[in-house]
Amino acid sequence: MSKKSKWGFATKSIHIGNKANKEHGSIAPPIHLTSTFKQDGVGQNRGHDYSRVSNPTRSRLEENLAALEGSNYAVCYSSGMAATTALFQLFDKDDHILVSRNTYGGTYRMAMNVLSRQGIDFEWIDTRDPQNIKKRIKENTKLVHVESPTNPLLELCDIEETAKICKSKNVLLSVDNTFMSPYGQRPLEIGADIAMQSSTKSLSGHSDILGGVLTTNNDELHERLQFMLKATGGVPSPFDNWITLRSTKTLALRYQKASDNALELASWLATLTNIHKTIYPGLKSHPQHDIATKQQLSPNGDVVYGAMLSIDVGNINARDEFLKKIEIFQLAESLGSVESLVCIPYFMTHAAVPESTKLEMGITESLIRLSIGIEDFSDLRTDLADALS
Ligand SMILES: *Cc1c(COP(=O)(O)O)cnc(C)c1O
């Protein structure tokens, strides 16, 4: 075992992929803003020939992200959606893919409006119970794609149990791990074949770039994903890769602080009588609290309940009052950043989902999703208290 592989998460996040540049010794790695590379002779390059295929800055980021995930490989994309699209494009006409029912809205839109047309058969199911997944696996099922926790209801999927079922049926399991980041949950360690993240969220963490990544330990899958990226071209820019590489250095600090803030806020919100419902996996009242405690673990083994929570304030008047008074939390899509954000899933992230489906799942017009940042806890609580009064 190499010395590096024994390093802790924070050490890896700062050093892997960040070796000082050979020529000048710059501690911060250079950004290779280049589309192409001078070749020493026909067929003789120095490791890179064209930036769609590979680029030194992207290679550094891929090395870094693989280390954080504990995986053999990482492949980076221009957005989370480019990553999920590449993942689903591994499959062919008439292949069947099972997906968590309240998955990210963009995943639903892409699957139903793009790849369905090309003949891939998607089915949306409740993935809270692994036995339900088992029942739905058919002869032509090739992939189970789950999110845990889901947006905005924070439904969980027992990844380890699901992985066992998928293995026994010879079906691949992929996990959209965007909400937890590799700091809070590492799906490959508990049996998944592929982990996906939108690096737009916690990995970069400052709401300034778009990116996505797929990680795997499987040689063949890696080769096919690498080929797909070269063939279809959804690559991230060297600059965005560099920003992400710099940002993961503080992922452990940022994620832990945001999760601590969220747990304290959720515990306090749950005591307020003017809130209908507080949904957070760290609360004992969450129906799958035990699963969160089992699988949402920091690299040190401590439970991390995540930085997302949802509250239902009961009616739209209370919601509008809340939005009018709230100051630190800003109304915007996205999550996982240093600043706290608020969103109304019914009209924003889930606008494309049919009304009856939303209501059946509990996504009401007064459901408020909070992405907790790393501001001072007391300021966040005061801001929420004022907005809810
Ligand atoms: C944001 C998000 C995505 C899509 O990522 P983009 O970078 O916006 O393309 C996918 N899954 C989840 C859970 C997300 O939150």
XYZ file of C-alpha atoms and ligand atoms in Angstrom:
404
model
C 0.000 0.000 0.000
C 1.470 3.354 -0.965
C 1.879 6.039 1.679
C -0.563 8.272 -0.197
C -3.386 5.761 -0.146
C -3.244 5.852 3.682
C -3.636 9.623 3.798
C -6.818 11.015 5.277
C -9.506 12.676 3.169
C -8.411 16.262 3.856
C -4.752 15.513 3.075
C -5.729 13.798 -0.168
C -8.044 16.630 -1.134
C -5.178 19.121 -0.807
C -2.310 17.092 -2.260
C -3.516 14.499 -4.783
C -3.535 15.993 -8.272
C -1.856 19.109 -6.875
C 1.845 18.242 -7.164
C 3.958 21.359 -7.691
C 4.562 22.105 -11.346
C 7.882 20.612 -12.564
C 9.163 23.536 -14.562
C 8.738 26.390 -12.074
C 7.698 24.692 -8.866
C 4.482 26.667 -8.592
C 2.568 25.373 -5.574
C -0.753 26.123 -7.248
C -0.931 23.990 -10.388
C -0.974 25.745 -13.760
C -4.145 25.955 -15.856
C -3.539 24.394 -19.251
C -5.702 26.630 -21.399
C -4.915 24.895 -24.646
C -6.948 22.991 -27.185
C -4.039 21.095 -28.702
C -0.483 19.917 -27.951
C 2.722 20.015 -29.996
C 3.723 16.516 -31.005
C 7.393 15.496 -31.165
C 6.760 13.329 -34.212
C 3.871 11.524 -35.809
C 2.273 9.412 -33.102
C 4.669 10.811 -30.477
C 2.945 13.039 -27.952
C 3.850 13.807 -24.332
C 0.726 12.291 -22.825
C -1.878 14.575 -24.387
C -2.735 15.383 -27.983
C -6.087 17.196 -27.994
C -8.059 18.619 -25.071
C -11.353 16.888 -25.864
C -9.509 13.611 -25.288
C -7.470 14.747 -22.283
C -5.948 17.848 -20.759
C -3.389 18.087 -17.917
C -5.682 20.211 -15.722
C -8.566 17.778 -16.200
C -6.220 14.857 -15.458
C -5.216 16.523 -12.181
C -8.857 16.986 -11.227
C -9.712 13.394 -12.162
C -6.854 12.127 -10.023
C -8.053 14.282 -7.125
C -11.712 13.258 -7.384
C -10.878 9.546 -7.711
C -8.825 9.823 -4.496
C -11.720 11.472 -2.647
C -14.176 8.837 -3.809
C -11.687 6.035 -3.083
C -12.089 4.878 -6.683
C -9.698 3.746 -9.389
C -11.097 6.178 -11.945
C -12.882 9.500 -12.345
C -14.110 10.997 -15.621
C -15.057 14.684 -15.653
C -17.830 16.356 -17.679
C -19.013 19.863 -18.478
C -22.017 19.565 -16.117
C -23.798 17.077 -13.927
C -26.305 16.506 -16.723
C -23.502 15.758 -19.207
C -22.236 13.131 -16.742
C -25.649 11.483 -16.266
C -26.289 11.574 -20.024
C -22.938 9.853 -20.677
C -23.832 7.257 -18.066
C -27.226 6.464 -19.633
C -25.706 6.466 -23.127
C -23.726 3.376 -22.169
C -26.983 1.543 -22.861
C -28.802 0.590 -26.030
C -32.227 0.599 -27.575
C -34.630 -1.667 -25.650
C -32.453 -1.713 -22.523
C -34.440 -1.050 -19.346
C -33.243 1.412 -16.678
C -34.873 1.827 -13.239
C -34.621 5.307 -11.685
C -35.617 6.763 -8.266
C -39.052 8.374 -8.621
C -38.259 11.804 -7.256
C -34.895 12.099 -8.883
C -33.368 15.431 -9.976
C -35.743 17.139 -12.446
C -33.098 17.445 -15.173
C -32.476 13.696 -15.087
C -36.180 13.110 -15.651
C -36.302 15.656 -18.501
C -33.268 14.198 -20.294
C -34.401 10.583 -19.921
C -37.988 11.195 -20.997
C -37.436 13.761 -23.754
C -34.139 12.619 -25.229
C -33.008 9.070 -24.564
C -36.532 7.577 -24.423
C -36.986 8.754 -27.998
C -33.923 6.777 -28.922
C -35.436 3.630 -27.474
C -34.088 3.289 -23.944
C -36.888 2.187 -21.629
C -36.941 4.175 -18.346
C -39.114 3.308 -15.375
C -39.520 5.581 -12.320
C -39.957 3.751 -9.055
C -39.977 4.240 -5.304
C -36.456 3.212 -4.280
C -36.945 3.584 -0.511
C -37.527 -0.165 -0.222
C -34.838 -2.351 -1.887
C -37.431 -5.136 -2.245
C -39.445 -2.852 -4.508
C -36.371 -2.459 -6.720
C -35.899 -6.229 -6.799
C -39.503 -6.753 -7.912
C -39.109 -4.310 -10.820
C -35.919 -5.777 -12.293
C -36.754 -7.380 -15.637
C -34.894 -9.545 -18.132
C -33.663 -6.463 -20.046
C -32.863 -4.288 -16.994
C -29.267 -3.094 -17.282
C -29.006 -0.303 -14.713
C -30.566 0.859 -11.453
C -29.933 4.585 -10.924
C -30.762 5.926 -7.482
C -30.414 9.185 -5.624
C -30.012 9.276 -1.870
C -31.124 11.560 -0.369
C -33.554 12.802 -3.023
C -34.595 16.347 -3.717
C -36.531 17.909 -1.959
C -38.176 15.236 0.210
C -34.903 13.672 1.316
C -36.042 10.113 0.712
C -33.226 7.613 1.178
C -32.223 4.405 -0.538
C -30.286 1.715 1.322
C -27.325 1.590 -1.072
C -25.666 -1.497 0.395
C -28.852 -3.599 0.264
C -29.658 -2.363 -3.233
C -26.126 -3.204 -4.396
C -26.541 -6.783 -3.159
C -29.776 -7.141 -5.120
C -28.239 -5.651 -8.260
C -25.190 -7.946 -8.027
C -27.389 -11.021 -7.659
C -29.354 -9.975 -10.752
C -26.284 -8.937 -12.740
C -27.527 -5.343 -13.067
C -25.311 -2.267 -12.624
C -26.023 0.200 -9.806
C -25.262 3.915 -10.110
C -25.827 6.523 -7.404
C -26.314 10.262 -7.890
C -24.331 11.336 -4.834
C -24.578 15.093 -5.413
C -26.395 15.865 -2.140
C -23.821 14.118 0.053
C -20.529 14.651 -1.840
C -17.760 12.083 -1.288
C -17.199 13.650 2.132
C -20.606 12.506 3.369
C -21.190 9.260 1.460
C -19.046 7.044 -0.772
C -21.375 4.753 -2.761
C -18.575 2.689 -4.358
C -17.350 1.604 -0.910
C -20.776 0.114 -0.172
C -21.245 -1.733 -3.435
C -22.325 0.704 -6.182
C -20.649 0.355 -9.581
C -20.707 4.042 -10.499
C -21.044 7.230 -8.455
C -22.152 10.457 -10.117
C -21.814 13.988 -8.784
C -22.750 17.375 -10.100
C -19.538 19.225 -9.224
C -21.549 22.417 -9.682
C -22.710 21.779 -6.108
C -20.596 20.842 -3.042
C -17.431 19.807 -4.886
C -16.886 23.304 -6.264
C -19.062 24.827 -3.541
C -19.015 28.527 -4.470
C -21.767 28.764 -7.135
C -19.251 29.781 -9.793
C -18.833 26.875 -12.251
C -20.714 23.934 -13.794
C -19.248 20.442 -13.811
C -19.966 16.766 -13.376
C -18.051 13.581 -12.643
C -18.492 9.811 -12.797
C -16.296 7.541 -10.679
C -15.875 3.770 -10.909
C -13.519 0.911 -10.054
C -14.463 -1.053 -13.152
C -11.790 -1.031 -15.907
C -14.212 -1.759 -18.730
C -16.746 0.865 -17.634
C -13.972 3.420 -17.326
C -12.735 2.678 -20.817
C -16.226 2.987 -22.277
C -16.886 6.264 -20.418
C -13.570 7.672 -21.561
C -14.373 6.682 -25.139
C -17.849 8.211 -24.872
C -16.426 11.524 -23.664
C -13.956 11.652 -26.533
C -16.671 10.679 -29.002
C -19.438 13.021 -27.804
C -17.406 15.936 -26.411
C -19.175 17.028 -23.190
C -15.843 18.073 -21.652
C -15.330 20.746 -18.968
C -13.022 23.709 -19.638
C -9.527 23.706 -18.094
C -10.457 26.830 -16.144
C -13.530 25.211 -14.588
C -11.462 22.120 -13.779
C -8.908 24.285 -12.042
C -11.567 26.051 -9.963
C -12.972 22.671 -8.904
C -9.492 21.341 -8.077
C -8.890 24.353 -5.861
C -12.316 24.043 -4.230
C -12.102 20.394 -3.172
C -9.216 21.399 -0.879
C -11.806 22.832 1.501
C -14.575 20.279 0.868
C -14.129 18.541 4.237
C -14.295 21.827 6.174
C -17.162 23.237 4.134
C -19.312 20.114 4.105
C -18.865 19.397 7.815
C -19.720 22.981 8.787
C -22.778 23.113 6.509
C -23.986 19.760 7.827
C -23.467 20.868 11.455
C -25.416 24.065 10.752
C -28.208 22.051 9.091
C -28.546 19.571 11.957
C -28.784 22.353 14.538
C -31.238 24.349 12.443
C -33.424 21.301 11.729
C -33.525 20.363 15.431
C -34.640 23.897 16.285
C -37.129 24.180 13.373
C -38.754 20.896 14.422
C -39.732 22.506 17.758
C -41.592 25.437 16.136
C -45.367 25.158 16.131
C -45.964 27.311 13.031
C -44.160 24.832 10.773
C -46.184 21.896 9.450
C -43.289 19.622 8.740
C -39.498 19.658 9.018
C -37.798 17.074 6.835
C -34.167 16.242 7.600
C -32.485 12.800 7.727
C -30.761 13.760 10.984
C -34.062 14.048 12.864
C -35.384 10.961 14.662
C -38.762 11.804 13.128
C -37.373 11.091 9.616
C -38.775 7.669 8.644
C -35.390 6.534 7.329
C -33.203 8.103 10.014
C -31.535 4.710 10.656
C -30.460 4.339 7.032
C -28.917 7.818 7.098
C -27.041 6.873 10.266
C -25.785 3.695 8.607
C -24.589 5.033 5.258
C -24.007 8.786 5.490
C -20.570 8.652 7.029
C -17.648 11.022 6.845
C -14.270 9.482 5.941
C -13.569 9.369 9.712
C -16.691 7.310 10.282
C -18.801 10.051 11.883
C -22.419 10.391 10.793
C -23.059 13.342 8.451
C -26.703 14.151 7.816
C -26.124 16.617 4.996
C -26.735 20.272 4.278
C -30.244 20.058 2.779
C -33.487 20.354 4.667
C -37.088 21.089 3.763
C -39.905 22.705 5.707
C -43.596 22.978 4.936
C -45.059 26.232 6.267
C -48.641 25.114 5.594
C -49.973 27.737 3.182
C -48.835 30.122 0.458
C -49.379 33.256 2.554
C -46.895 32.034 5.134
C -44.544 31.065 2.297
C -44.720 34.505 0.666
C -44.246 36.243 4.026
C -41.197 34.036 4.610
C -39.683 34.890 1.219
C -40.323 38.585 1.730
C -38.610 38.709 5.128
C -35.700 36.303 4.623
C -32.421 38.103 4.074
C -29.330 35.871 4.216
C -30.993 32.962 2.392
C -31.347 33.923 -1.285
C -34.050 32.597 -3.590
C -32.178 30.605 -6.242
C -31.846 27.165 -7.807
C -28.815 25.038 -6.883
C -27.330 23.928 -3.584
C -24.181 22.850 -1.780
C -22.524 26.241 -1.787
C -20.932 28.372 0.932
C -23.964 30.687 0.892
C -27.386 29.558 2.079
C -30.102 29.341 -0.566
C -33.849 28.838 -0.518
C -36.053 27.395 -3.240
C -39.702 26.501 -3.759
C -39.491 23.086 -5.467
C -43.137 23.117 -6.601
C -42.455 26.066 -8.933
C -38.712 25.747 -9.437
C -36.831 22.428 -9.438
C -40.014 20.371 -9.908
C -41.937 22.663 -12.264
C -41.910 19.953 -14.968
C -43.380 17.237 -12.730
C -47.170 16.713 -13.124
C -49.228 18.355 -10.345
C -50.821 15.095 -9.189
C -47.411 13.431 -8.845
C -46.082 16.377 -6.857
C -48.999 16.374 -4.432
C -48.944 12.620 -4.081
C -45.283 12.882 -3.033
C -45.860 15.841 -0.674
C -44.304 18.557 -2.829
C -46.819 21.293 -1.986
C -46.819 24.955 -2.950
C -45.758 25.772 0.605
C -42.820 23.370 0.767
C -39.579 25.319 1.163
C -36.197 23.738 0.460
C -33.196 25.148 2.266
C -29.595 24.613 1.200
C -27.582 25.419 4.289
C -24.306 27.253 3.843
C -21.377 27.872 6.133
C -22.406 31.242 7.559
C -22.525 31.685 11.353
C -25.218 29.443 12.802
C -26.675 32.213 14.991
C -27.151 34.495 11.972
C -28.922 31.759 10.005
C -31.215 30.988 12.930
C -32.043 34.643 13.485
C -32.769 35.084 9.766
C -35.126 32.071 9.745
C -36.763 33.078 13.034
C -37.498 36.581 11.698
C -38.872 35.212 8.421
C -41.105 32.699 10.194
C -42.475 35.103 12.807
C -27.717 19.888 -9.914
C -27.937 18.431 -9.912
C -27.730 17.655 -11.061
C -27.365 18.276 -12.393
O -26.142 18.912 -12.366
P -25.785 20.183 -13.318
O -24.363 20.423 -12.961
O -26.709 21.289 -12.964
O -25.967 19.730 -14.721
C -27.936 16.299 -10.975
N -28.321 15.701 -9.829
C -28.528 16.411 -8.701
C -28.952 15.701 -7.465
C -28.340 17.786 -8.704
O -28.583 18.471 -7.580
